[in-house]
XYZ file of N, CA and C in Angstrom:
804
model
N 0.826 -1.206 0.000
C 0.000 0.000 0.000
C 0.857 1.251 0.000
N 2.042 1.166 0.632
C 2.869 2.349 0.747
C 3.375 2.815 -0.614
N 3.707 1.864 -1.490
C 4.178 2.260 -2.806
C 3.081 2.970 -3.590
N 1.854 2.478 -3.516
C 0.745 3.131 -4.213
C 0.455 4.494 -3.617
N 0.611 4.643 -2.298
C 0.410 5.948 -1.652
C 1.432 6.950 -2.139
N 2.709 6.499 -2.320
C 3.743 7.386 -2.805
C 3.441 7.834 -4.228
N 2.959 6.901 -5.056
C 2.583 7.250 -6.409
C 1.430 8.240 -6.405
N 0.492 8.064 -5.479
C -0.655 8.958 -5.411
C -0.231 10.365 -5.047
N 0.720 10.492 -4.086
C 1.191 11.812 -3.699
C 1.839 12.517 -4.879
N 2.618 11.755 -5.671
C 3.263 12.328 -6.835
C 2.242 12.796 -7.853
N 1.219 11.971 -8.067
C 0.180 12.349 -9.022
C -0.542 13.597 -8.574
N -0.802 13.704 -7.263
C -1.504 14.881 -6.751
C -0.687 16.133 -6.949
N 0.615 16.030 -6.692
C 1.487 17.187 -6.787
C 1.525 17.724 -8.211
N 1.368 16.855 -9.206
C 1.396 17.258 -10.599
C 0.017 17.577 -11.151
N -0.985 17.460 -10.294
C -2.336 17.803 -10.708
C -3.012 16.767 -11.573
N -2.467 15.548 -11.621
C -3.074 14.497 -12.429
C -3.800 13.532 -11.513
N -5.098 13.456 -11.637
C -5.888 12.595 -10.782
C -7.225 12.353 -11.445
N -7.930 11.334 -11.037
C -9.256 11.082 -11.613
C -10.203 12.216 -11.266
N -11.167 12.510 -12.103
C -12.138 13.557 -11.781
C -12.951 13.198 -10.557
N -13.440 14.223 -9.858
C -14.282 13.991 -8.691
C -15.538 13.245 -9.106
N -16.055 12.376 -8.225
C -17.267 11.647 -8.574
C -18.454 12.580 -8.720
N -19.398 12.190 -9.562
C -20.603 12.984 -9.757
C -21.352 13.083 -8.435
N -21.774 14.287 -8.037
C -22.390 14.483 -6.722
C -23.812 13.971 -6.654
N -23.997 12.681 -6.561
C -25.324 12.098 -6.452
C -25.234 10.781 -5.727
N -26.289 10.451 -4.989
C -26.326 9.177 -4.293
C -26.190 8.013 -5.262
N -26.527 8.205 -6.521
C -26.481 7.127 -7.504
C -25.063 6.615 -7.713
N -24.065 7.417 -7.373
C -22.685 7.023 -7.581
C -21.973 6.709 -6.276
N -22.732 6.462 -5.233
C -22.166 6.037 -3.958
C -22.694 4.661 -3.598
N -23.013 3.864 -4.607
C -23.641 2.575 -4.344
C -22.725 1.628 -3.587
N -21.416 1.751 -3.759
C -20.507 0.844 -3.059
C -20.607 0.996 -1.551
N -21.002 2.168 -1.114
C -21.089 2.418 0.323
C -22.257 1.705 0.969
N -23.213 1.291 0.166
C -24.418 0.691 0.736
C -24.768 -0.641 0.082
N -23.795 -1.329 -0.504
C -24.070 -2.616 -1.148
C -24.725 -3.595 -0.190
N -24.266 -3.569 1.054
C -24.775 -4.535 2.020
C -26.224 -4.281 2.385
N -26.769 -3.133 1.986
C -28.134 -2.779 2.346
C -29.122 -3.066 1.223
N -28.630 -3.599 0.105
C -29.527 -3.913 -0.995
C -30.460 -5.058 -0.631
N -31.627 -5.123 -1.278
C -32.526 -6.253 -1.043
C -31.837 -7.562 -1.382
N -32.230 -8.617 -0.716
C -31.615 -9.921 -0.940
C -31.743 -10.329 -2.406
N -30.625 -10.784 -2.983
C -30.625 -11.214 -4.371
C -30.320 -10.118 -5.362
N -30.137 -8.885 -4.879
C -29.896 -7.778 -5.807
C -28.421 -7.518 -6.040
N -27.538 -8.111 -5.264
C -26.129 -7.763 -5.323
C -25.477 -8.132 -6.643
N -26.028 -9.098 -7.376
C -25.413 -9.527 -8.626
C -25.857 -8.678 -9.807
N -26.773 -7.770 -9.601
C -27.308 -6.961 -10.682
C -26.566 -5.647 -10.786
N -26.770 -4.957 -11.896
C -26.281 -3.595 -12.012
C -26.975 -2.768 -10.934
N -26.199 -2.083 -10.110
C -26.785 -1.441 -8.940
C -27.498 -0.137 -9.266
N -27.046 0.596 -10.277
C -27.653 1.887 -10.555
C -29.157 1.815 -10.798
N -29.659 0.854 -11.584
C -31.117 0.789 -11.771
C -31.879 0.627 -10.469
N -31.280 -0.035 -9.492
C -31.967 -0.176 -8.206
C -32.196 1.189 -7.594
N -31.185 2.043 -7.665
C -31.352 3.377 -7.127
C -32.248 4.226 -8.020
N -32.328 3.876 -9.294
C -33.091 4.691 -10.225
C -34.576 4.370 -10.226
N -34.990 3.350 -9.514
C -36.427 3.206 -9.376
C -37.048 1.842 -9.489
N -36.294 0.738 -9.496
C -36.975 -0.543 -9.647
C -37.291 -1.208 -8.317
N -37.144 -0.488 -7.208
C -37.629 -1.008 -5.938
C -39.155 -0.934 -5.946
N -39.795 -2.012 -5.650
C -41.256 -2.056 -5.716
C -41.899 -1.100 -4.726
N -41.217 -0.864 -3.598
C -41.807 0.002 -2.589
C -41.360 1.447 -2.739
N -40.576 1.732 -3.792
C -40.013 3.079 -3.941
C -41.061 4.064 -4.448
N -40.868 5.317 -4.065
C -41.684 6.403 -4.594
C -40.777 7.371 -5.316
N -41.052 7.658 -6.576
C -40.299 8.655 -7.329
C -41.238 9.809 -7.634
N -40.909 10.974 -7.167
C -41.793 12.126 -7.337
C -41.991 12.474 -8.810
N -41.073 11.994 -9.694
C -41.221 12.272 -11.117
C -42.536 11.730 -11.660
N -43.048 10.668 -11.065
C -44.301 10.093 -11.553
C -45.472 11.026 -11.307
N -45.301 11.983 -10.412
C -46.385 12.920 -10.110
C -46.327 14.160 -10.984
N -45.183 14.405 -11.626
C -45.025 15.659 -12.347
C -45.995 15.774 -13.513
N -46.263 14.638 -14.155
C -47.201 14.688 -15.268
C -48.596 15.059 -14.813
N -49.013 14.515 -13.680
C -50.358 14.776 -13.179
C -50.534 16.236 -12.799
N -49.453 16.826 -12.268
C -49.573 18.203 -11.790
C -49.059 19.203 -12.807
N -48.517 18.698 -13.912
C -48.074 19.563 -15.016
C -47.188 20.692 -14.540
N -46.296 20.377 -13.609
C -45.350 21.367 -13.144
C -45.885 22.287 -12.070
N -47.151 22.199 -11.763
C -47.747 23.056 -10.748
C -47.669 22.356 -9.402
N -46.915 22.918 -8.466
C -46.739 22.278 -7.168
C -47.762 22.742 -6.140
N -48.703 23.576 -6.518
C -49.661 24.075 -5.536
C -50.455 22.953 -4.897
N -50.799 21.941 -5.715
C -51.605 20.854 -5.173
C -50.813 19.981 -4.216
N -49.489 20.167 -4.165
C -48.658 19.393 -3.258
C -48.426 20.116 -1.940
N -48.821 21.364 -1.862
C -48.537 22.154 -0.669
C -49.547 21.872 0.435
N -49.026 21.506 1.590
C -49.896 21.339 2.749
C -50.209 22.704 3.340
N -49.218 23.591 3.370
C -49.372 24.974 3.797
C -49.146 25.878 2.591
N -49.730 27.060 2.566
C -49.621 27.931 1.402
C -48.268 28.596 1.248
N -47.403 28.525 2.230
C -46.106 29.185 2.137
C -45.310 28.693 0.950
N -44.638 29.573 0.219
C -43.885 29.173 -0.970
C -42.761 28.218 -0.614
N -42.631 27.179 -1.402
C -41.543 26.242 -1.205
C -41.747 25.254 -0.084
N -42.900 25.276 0.565
C -43.145 24.347 1.668
C -43.855 23.120 1.136
N -43.368 21.950 1.534
C -43.974 20.718 1.048
C -44.095 19.721 2.175
N -45.278 19.180 2.338
C -45.492 18.108 3.299
C -45.659 16.806 2.543
N -44.955 15.769 2.992
C -45.042 14.477 2.313
C -46.469 13.940 2.314
N -47.254 14.283 3.319
C -48.618 13.780 3.377
C -49.486 14.367 2.268
N -49.023 15.422 1.640
C -49.801 16.025 0.569
C -49.923 15.115 -0.635
N -48.978 14.196 -0.794
C -49.091 13.277 -1.920
C -49.113 11.828 -1.462
N -49.410 11.611 -0.197
C -49.393 10.238 0.292
C -50.498 9.396 -0.343
N -51.562 10.025 -0.817
C -52.619 9.269 -1.485
C -52.133 8.619 -2.773
N -50.986 9.081 -3.290
C -50.465 8.546 -4.534
C -49.800 7.187 -4.344
N -49.563 6.779 -3.117
C -48.859 5.525 -2.884
C -49.708 4.619 -2.012
N -49.380 3.352 -2.015
C -50.162 2.379 -1.261
C -49.480 1.954 0.021
N -48.200 2.285 0.168
C -47.478 1.932 1.389
C -46.413 2.975 1.639
N -45.895 2.978 2.856
C -44.851 3.935 3.200
C -43.616 3.662 2.346
N -43.107 4.647 1.607
C -42.004 4.407 0.685
C -40.672 4.242 1.404
N -39.744 3.605 0.725
C -38.373 3.524 1.208
C -37.490 4.538 0.511
N -37.983 5.127 -0.550
C -37.218 6.118 -1.298
C -38.122 7.295 -1.648
N -37.568 8.497 -1.571
C -38.335 9.688 -1.910
C -37.437 10.674 -2.645
N -37.797 11.000 -3.880
C -37.056 11.950 -4.709
C -37.823 13.266 -4.787
N -37.253 14.315 -4.241
C -37.863 15.645 -4.300
C -36.846 16.653 -4.819
N -36.052 16.257 -5.779
C -35.047 17.156 -6.328
C -35.690 18.160 -7.290
N -35.096 19.358 -7.336
C -35.523 20.419 -8.264
C -37.010 20.758 -8.111
N -37.452 20.948 -6.870
C -38.855 21.288 -6.597
C -39.009 22.706 -6.061
N -37.931 23.490 -6.083
C -37.959 24.874 -5.590
C -38.364 24.953 -4.121
N -38.030 23.942 -3.348
C -38.354 23.939 -1.921
C -37.448 24.907 -1.173
N -38.016 25.649 -0.249
C -37.234 26.548 0.595
C -37.175 26.065 2.040
N -37.980 25.081 2.373
C -37.975 24.503 3.711
C -37.877 22.989 3.612
N -37.337 22.387 4.649
C -37.232 20.938 4.694
C -38.639 20.346 4.766
N -38.968 19.358 3.941
C -40.323 18.790 3.962
C -40.610 18.062 5.264
N -41.849 18.107 5.704
C -42.269 17.369 6.889
C -42.516 15.918 6.496
N -41.826 15.000 7.146
C -41.881 13.590 6.766
C -42.338 12.709 7.918
N -43.145 13.234 8.806
C -43.688 12.424 9.895
C -44.491 11.264 9.316
N -44.265 10.074 9.843
C -44.952 8.900 9.353
C -44.194 8.137 8.285
N -43.100 8.712 7.802
C -42.281 8.046 6.792
C -41.077 7.388 7.461
N -41.339 6.624 8.510
C -40.252 6.074 9.304
C -39.510 4.947 8.597
N -40.021 4.439 7.482
C -39.325 3.392 6.731
C -38.405 3.964 5.659
N -38.395 5.272 5.523
C -37.620 5.920 4.471
C -36.135 5.594 4.608
N -35.526 5.164 3.488
C -34.104 4.818 3.475
C -33.287 5.741 2.579
N -33.907 6.317 1.577
C -33.204 7.205 0.653
C -34.030 8.467 0.459
N -33.443 9.621 0.760
C -34.122 10.900 0.607
C -33.266 11.810 -0.266
N -33.799 12.171 -1.424
C -33.086 12.997 -2.393
C -33.739 14.374 -2.459
N -33.004 15.390 -2.006
C -33.486 16.770 -2.027
C -32.518 17.671 -2.788
N -31.842 17.115 -3.761
C -30.885 17.876 -4.562
C -31.510 19.097 -5.224
N -30.691 20.144 -5.365
C -31.033 21.299 -6.193
C -32.370 21.920 -5.814
N -32.503 22.269 -4.539
C -33.613 23.074 -4.058
C -33.044 24.351 -3.445
N -33.820 25.033 -2.632
C -33.364 26.268 -1.983
C -33.493 26.171 -0.469
N -33.325 24.972 0.055
C -33.434 24.741 1.495
C -32.234 25.367 2.198
N -32.486 26.124 3.257
C -31.397 26.808 3.956
C -31.135 26.261 5.354
N -32.067 25.494 5.888
C -31.938 25.064 7.279
C -32.427 23.636 7.437
N -31.690 22.862 8.237
C -32.110 21.499 8.542
C -33.262 21.520 9.541
N -33.996 20.422 9.586
C -35.054 20.227 10.570
C -34.729 18.991 11.401
N -35.273 18.868 12.607
C -35.061 17.639 13.387
C -35.504 16.416 12.586
N -34.637 15.425 12.518
C -34.904 14.255 11.678
C -34.913 12.965 12.485
N -35.180 13.064 13.776
C -35.059 11.900 14.649
C -36.037 10.788 14.302
N -37.105 11.099 13.566
C -38.076 10.066 13.202
C -37.609 9.240 12.003
N -36.546 9.662 11.325
C -36.048 8.939 10.149
C -34.922 7.996 10.553
N -35.220 7.071 11.428
C -34.196 6.202 11.995
C -33.692 5.141 11.019
N -34.368 4.940 9.904
C -33.925 3.961 8.912
C -33.254 4.610 7.704
N -33.094 5.926 7.738
C -32.523 6.630 6.589
C -31.057 6.243 6.397
N -30.724 5.828 5.179
C -29.376 5.382 4.840
C -28.649 6.414 3.979
N -29.369 7.055 3.071
C -28.767 8.023 2.148
C -29.555 9.328 2.204
N -28.852 10.429 2.459
C -29.459 11.758 2.466
C -28.678 12.640 1.501
N -29.345 13.097 0.454
C -28.708 13.894 -0.593
C -29.301 15.296 -0.588
N -28.497 16.258 -0.140
C -28.899 17.661 -0.089
C -27.970 18.525 -0.935
N -27.380 17.929 -1.939
C -26.449 18.641 -2.805
C -27.150 19.810 -3.506
N -26.473 20.964 -3.555
C -26.985 22.084 -4.316
C -28.160 22.790 -3.692
N -28.096 23.065 -2.382
C -29.107 23.858 -1.697
C -28.455 25.127 -1.142
N -29.041 25.707 -0.111
C -28.510 26.924 0.511
C -28.241 26.705 1.999
N -27.968 25.484 2.385
C -27.822 25.131 3.799
C -26.566 25.761 4.393
N -26.722 26.391 5.553
C -25.579 27.011 6.228
C -25.293 26.386 7.585
N -26.202 25.564 8.102
C -26.053 24.977 9.428
C -26.373 23.490 9.354
N -25.459 22.649 9.855
C -25.630 21.200 9.789
C -26.400 20.632 10.974
N -26.782 21.434 11.932
C -27.452 20.938 13.133
C -28.750 20.212 12.773
N -28.950 19.054 13.399
C -30.129 18.252 13.140
C -29.815 16.891 12.552
N -28.524 16.631 12.296
C -28.134 15.385 11.642
C -27.805 14.256 12.607
N -27.419 14.578 13.823
C -26.853 13.574 14.729
C -27.825 12.460 15.105
N -29.112 12.666 14.896
C -30.102 11.646 15.263
C -30.248 10.555 14.205
N -29.580 10.704 13.062
C -29.721 9.744 11.960
C -28.744 8.595 12.151
N -29.077 7.695 13.050
C -28.156 6.646 13.486
C -27.818 5.636 12.393
N -28.659 5.488 11.372
C -28.426 4.494 10.320
C -27.781 5.084 9.073
N -27.529 6.385 9.071
C -27.057 7.062 7.865
C -25.696 6.539 7.419
N -25.588 6.241 6.119
C -24.337 5.747 5.545
C -23.732 6.726 4.533
N -24.567 7.482 3.837
C -24.095 8.419 2.814
C -24.757 9.774 3.047
N -23.934 10.819 3.197
C -24.432 12.175 3.431
C -23.787 13.109 2.414
N -24.610 13.697 1.547
C -24.130 14.552 0.467
C -24.618 15.977 0.696
N -23.669 16.863 1.019
C -23.983 18.255 1.332
C -23.136 19.215 0.502
N -22.659 18.766 -0.634
C -21.859 19.626 -1.495
C -22.664 20.778 -2.065
N -21.939 21.867 -2.433
C -22.564 23.037 -3.043
C -23.659 23.626 -2.166
N -23.301 23.918 -0.928
C -24.177 24.630 -0.010
C -23.417 25.836 0.548
N -23.813 26.317 1.721
C -23.168 27.498 2.314
C -22.661 27.196 3.724
N -22.326 25.951 3.963
C -21.905 25.504 5.294
C -20.550 26.107 5.656
N -20.463 26.663 6.858
C -19.227 27.282 7.325
C -18.505 26.443 8.370
N -19.226 25.530 8.994
C -18.621 24.776 10.098
C -19.153 23.348 10.108
N -18.251 22.385 10.287
C -18.642 20.982 10.422
C -19.088 20.740 11.858
N -20.302 20.246 12.042
C -20.799 20.011 13.399
C -21.886 18.944 13.379
N -22.304 18.542 14.576
C -23.422 17.609 14.773
C -23.171 16.252 14.111
N -21.944 15.752 14.248
C -21.560 14.475 13.652
C -21.541 13.331 14.663
N -21.734 13.619 15.923
C -21.505 12.628 16.981
C -22.341 11.367 16.838
N -23.545 11.470 16.325
C -24.413 10.303 16.240
C -24.305 9.518 14.946
N -23.380 9.904 14.065
C -23.306 9.304 12.735
C -22.196 8.265 12.651
N -22.176 7.364 13.601
C -21.108 6.376 13.684
C -21.059 5.387 12.539
N -22.142 5.252 11.770
C -22.169 4.312 10.644
C -21.858 4.983 9.312
N -21.623 6.288 9.331
C -21.433 7.025 8.085
C -20.228 6.499 7.312
N -20.446 6.272 6.015
C -19.425 5.700 5.138
C -18.867 6.744 4.174
N -19.703 7.651 3.683
C -19.282 8.664 2.712
C -19.856 10.014 3.112
N -18.982 11.032 3.156
C -19.388 12.393 3.512
C -18.850 13.351 2.456
N -19.751 14.045 1.779
C -19.380 14.983 0.722
C -19.750 16.398 1.158
N -18.725 17.217 1.382
C -18.909 18.609 1.791
C -18.194 19.558 0.828
N -18.042 19.152 -0.395
C -17.322 19.974 -1.367
C -18.041 21.295 -1.620
N -17.275 22.307 -2.006
C -17.817 23.594 -2.432
C -18.748 24.209 -1.398
N -18.229 24.346 -0.182
C -18.907 25.086 0.871
C -17.999 26.229 1.323
N -18.140 26.676 2.561
C -17.337 27.787 3.077
C -16.609 27.381 4.354
N -16.213 26.127 4.425
C -15.584 25.557 5.621
C -14.124 25.986 5.704
N -13.709 26.456 6.864
C -12.328 26.920 7.042
C -11.504 26.014 7.946
N -12.147 25.064 8.614
C -11.427 24.211 9.562
C -11.997 22.794 9.541
N -11.098 21.812 9.596
C -11.514 20.419 9.742
C -11.724 20.152 11.223
N -12.928 19.755 11.609
C -13.224 19.563 13.029
C -14.428 18.642 13.203
N -14.566 18.141 14.431
C -15.751 17.371 14.845
C -16.012 16.133 13.989
N -14.951 15.437 13.609
C -15.091 14.226 12.806
C -14.658 12.971 13.549
N -14.233 13.094 14.782
C -13.620 11.969 15.497
C -14.575 10.806 15.739
N -15.882 11.048 15.693
C -16.858 9.976 15.930
C -17.117 9.128 14.689
N -16.560 9.520 13.553
C -16.861 8.847 12.286
C -15.857 7.731 12.017
N -15.872 6.728 12.858
C -14.882 5.655 12.773
C -15.072 4.751 11.561
N -16.247 4.774 10.942
C -16.515 3.936 9.765
C -16.368 4.702 8.452
N -16.086 5.997 8.526
C -16.027 6.824 7.321
C -14.898 6.370 6.401
N -15.226 6.149 5.121
C -14.232 5.715 4.140
C -13.929 6.774 3.086
N -14.868 7.682 2.830
C -14.666 8.701 1.803
C -15.068 10.065 2.350
N -14.137 11.028 2.295
C -14.389 12.382 2.792
C -13.967 13.379 1.722
N -14.910 14.180 1.247
C -14.643 15.180 0.219
C -14.833 16.569 0.811
N -13.727 17.300 0.926
C -13.741 18.673 1.430
C -13.145 19.628 0.399
N -13.167 19.255 -0.858
C -12.591 20.103 -1.897
C -13.420 21.374 -2.077
N -12.754 22.429 -2.554
C -13.462 23.662 -2.844
C -13.968 24.396 -1.629
N -13.201 24.364 -0.528
C -13.561 25.100 0.677
C -12.495 26.151 0.992
N -12.361 26.534 2.253
C -11.410 27.577 2.659
C -10.438 27.062 3.716
N -10.165 25.786 3.666
C -9.327 25.130 4.674
C -7.867 25.534 4.486
N -7.197 25.871 5.598
C -5.809 26.328 5.544
C -4.812 25.282 6.018
N -5.261 24.389 6.865
C -4.352 23.354 7.354
C -5.100 22.037 7.525
N -4.364 20.958 7.368
C -4.939 19.621 7.490
C -4.584 19.070 8.857
N -5.565 19.003 9.734
C -5.362 18.451 11.073
C -6.707 17.956 11.600
N -6.739 17.574 12.855
C -7.974 17.085 13.495
C -8.584 15.895 12.752
N -7.740 14.969 12.336
C -8.212 13.783 11.625
C -8.251 12.549 12.510
N -8.042 12.718 13.791
C -8.039 11.575 14.693
C -9.413 10.909 14.731
N -9.391 9.584 14.807
C -10.632 8.817 14.858
C -11.101 8.303 13.514
N -10.537 8.809 12.427
C -10.963 8.388 11.087
C -10.165 7.159 10.655
N -10.318 6.090 11.398
C -9.480 4.906 11.210
C -9.839 4.079 9.986
N -10.986 4.347 9.380
C -11.401 3.592 8.197
C -11.255 4.397 6.910
N -10.788 5.635 7.018
C -10.756 6.529 5.859
C -9.822 6.003 4.771
N -10.359 5.890 3.553
C -9.605 5.416 2.398
C -9.300 6.558 1.435
N -10.246 7.479 1.273
C -10.067 8.576 0.317
C -10.346 9.916 0.985
N -9.412 10.862 0.803
C -9.542 12.208 1.358
C -9.267 13.211 0.243
N -10.261 14.003 -0.106
C -10.149 14.978 -1.194
C -10.127 16.384 -0.605
N -8.977 17.059 -0.764
C -8.794 18.405 -0.230
C -8.363 19.381 -1.324
N -8.687 19.090 -2.553
C -8.319 19.965 -3.660
C -9.005 21.322 -3.544
N -8.358 22.328 -4.131
C -8.966 23.656 -4.249
C -9.338 24.256 -2.905
N -8.373 24.250 -1.985
C -8.493 24.971 -0.729
C -7.353 25.985 -0.654
N -7.006 26.426 0.549
C -5.864 27.334 0.729
C -4.859 26.709 1.691
N -4.698 25.409 1.615
C -3.879 24.649 2.561
C -2.399 24.954 2.379
N -1.739 25.231 3.500
C -0.290 25.431 3.488
C 0.429 24.428 4.374
N -0.308 23.779 5.271
C 0.299 22.845 6.218
C -0.520 21.564 6.281
N 0.180 20.429 6.194
C -0.471 19.123 6.249
C 0.095 18.329 7.413
N -0.757 17.986 8.370
C -0.359 17.135 9.493
C -1.449 16.090 9.714
N -1.192 15.159 10.579
C -2.178 14.142 10.988
C -2.439 13.060 9.942
N -2.069 13.287 8.691
C -2.379 12.309 7.648
C -1.686 10.980 7.918
N -0.511 11.036 8.512
C 0.219 9.799 8.807
C -0.498 8.933 9.833
N -1.493 9.488 10.507
C -2.248 8.738 11.512
C -3.525 8.112 10.949
N -3.662 8.125 9.633
C -4.815 7.503 8.979
C -4.362 6.154 8.427
N -4.587 5.070 9.157
C -3.973 3.782 8.825
C -4.422 3.161 7.510
N -5.602 3.516 7.011
C -6.125 2.865 5.801
C -6.166 3.798 4.591
N -5.641 5.003 4.742
C -5.710 5.976 3.652
C -4.949 5.485 2.419
N -5.612 5.538 1.270
C -5.016 5.121 0.002
C -4.976 6.244 -1.023
N -5.932 7.161 -0.969
C -6.012 8.220 -1.975
C -6.132 9.573 -1.279
N -5.153 10.429 -1.540
C -5.103 11.757 -0.938
C -4.930 12.781 -2.052
N -5.904 13.688 -2.188
C -5.880 14.692 -3.250
C -5.607 16.067 -2.639
N -4.515 16.707 -3.081
C -4.092 17.974 -2.485
C -3.780 19.051 -3.524
N -4.085 18.843 -4.771
C -3.718 19.819 -5.797
C -4.494 21.122 -5.618
N -3.937 22.184 -6.210
C -4.545 23.515 -6.168
C -4.682 24.013 -4.729
N -3.576 23.956 -4.015
C -3.459 24.526 -2.679
C -2.191 25.371 -2.622
N -1.769 25.736 -1.421
C -0.574 26.572 -1.249
C 0.552 25.796 -0.588
N 0.591 24.497 -0.813
C 1.589 23.632 -0.186
C 2.903 23.739 -0.950
N 3.980 24.031 -0.225
C 5.296 24.152 -0.859
C 6.085 22.861 -0.796
N 5.723 21.970 0.140
C 6.452 20.719 0.297
C 5.524 19.646 0.846
N 5.762 18.409 0.409
C 5.016 17.269 0.923
C 5.862 16.435 1.868
N 6.991 16.977 2.300
C 7.895 16.217 3.161
C 7.236 15.796 4.462
N 6.316 16.624 4.953
C 5.676 16.323 6.236
C 4.801 15.076 6.178
N 4.485 14.615 4.968
C 3.661 13.419 4.851
C 4.451 12.159 5.165
N 5.762 12.236 5.079
C 6.605 11.097 5.414
C 6.264 9.893 4.574
N 6.226 8.738 5.221
C 5.938 7.472 4.544
C 4.542 6.982 4.886
N 3.600 7.898 5.003
C 2.249 7.504 5.390
C 1.568 6.746 4.274
């Protein structure tokens, strides 16, 4: 592993590396393979996420009926507010998947009664604040990519969460991670984060993306004993420490920073 790590550091220094993964739960299937329905592991996994679960609900099926008009979906008249119960008549059982991407939502939808929900997609809305999510105890994937979120508070109650996608928001501080001990992938790219902190409880985390932030130094990585990939491209980093204490790290991306030397990485 050490030889491949050395090659990776060299590749990073020269700016040659694979492109960042597409910011969607559909491309984090490896993180949740063990959670697929029995007998599904031998199939192409993407279609499973794209809608062939019998109990899944895809909001796209409702768009034709409402012809783009979301008024009939509003439980309250406030703009951008959506209650899941507003369209519950469209389904016959509590869904395990809910897609509400690109719905111009400004508030987190009320999902009381959806305790079986495992995948919640809220990509590309205008949500600015999290809501208490303690009733979503079976949620495995939460995709909030491309919103206006500035505060992460409200996440720690999601004890089953494996994939959390919060890229392209307005988050300034990493917090409320203590209850996410099962988290496997965390995407915080393109936010306003200036410090790596509050990650020590994420002992199962394997992929961490902090590219496109305002981070100046790499530290506070203790506890990330399962981390395999760390993406820190496009920050303002000048100092790298703690990386040698990541026993399973295989891929480290550091290009487009202010680092003058990689000597401090040693033989990690």
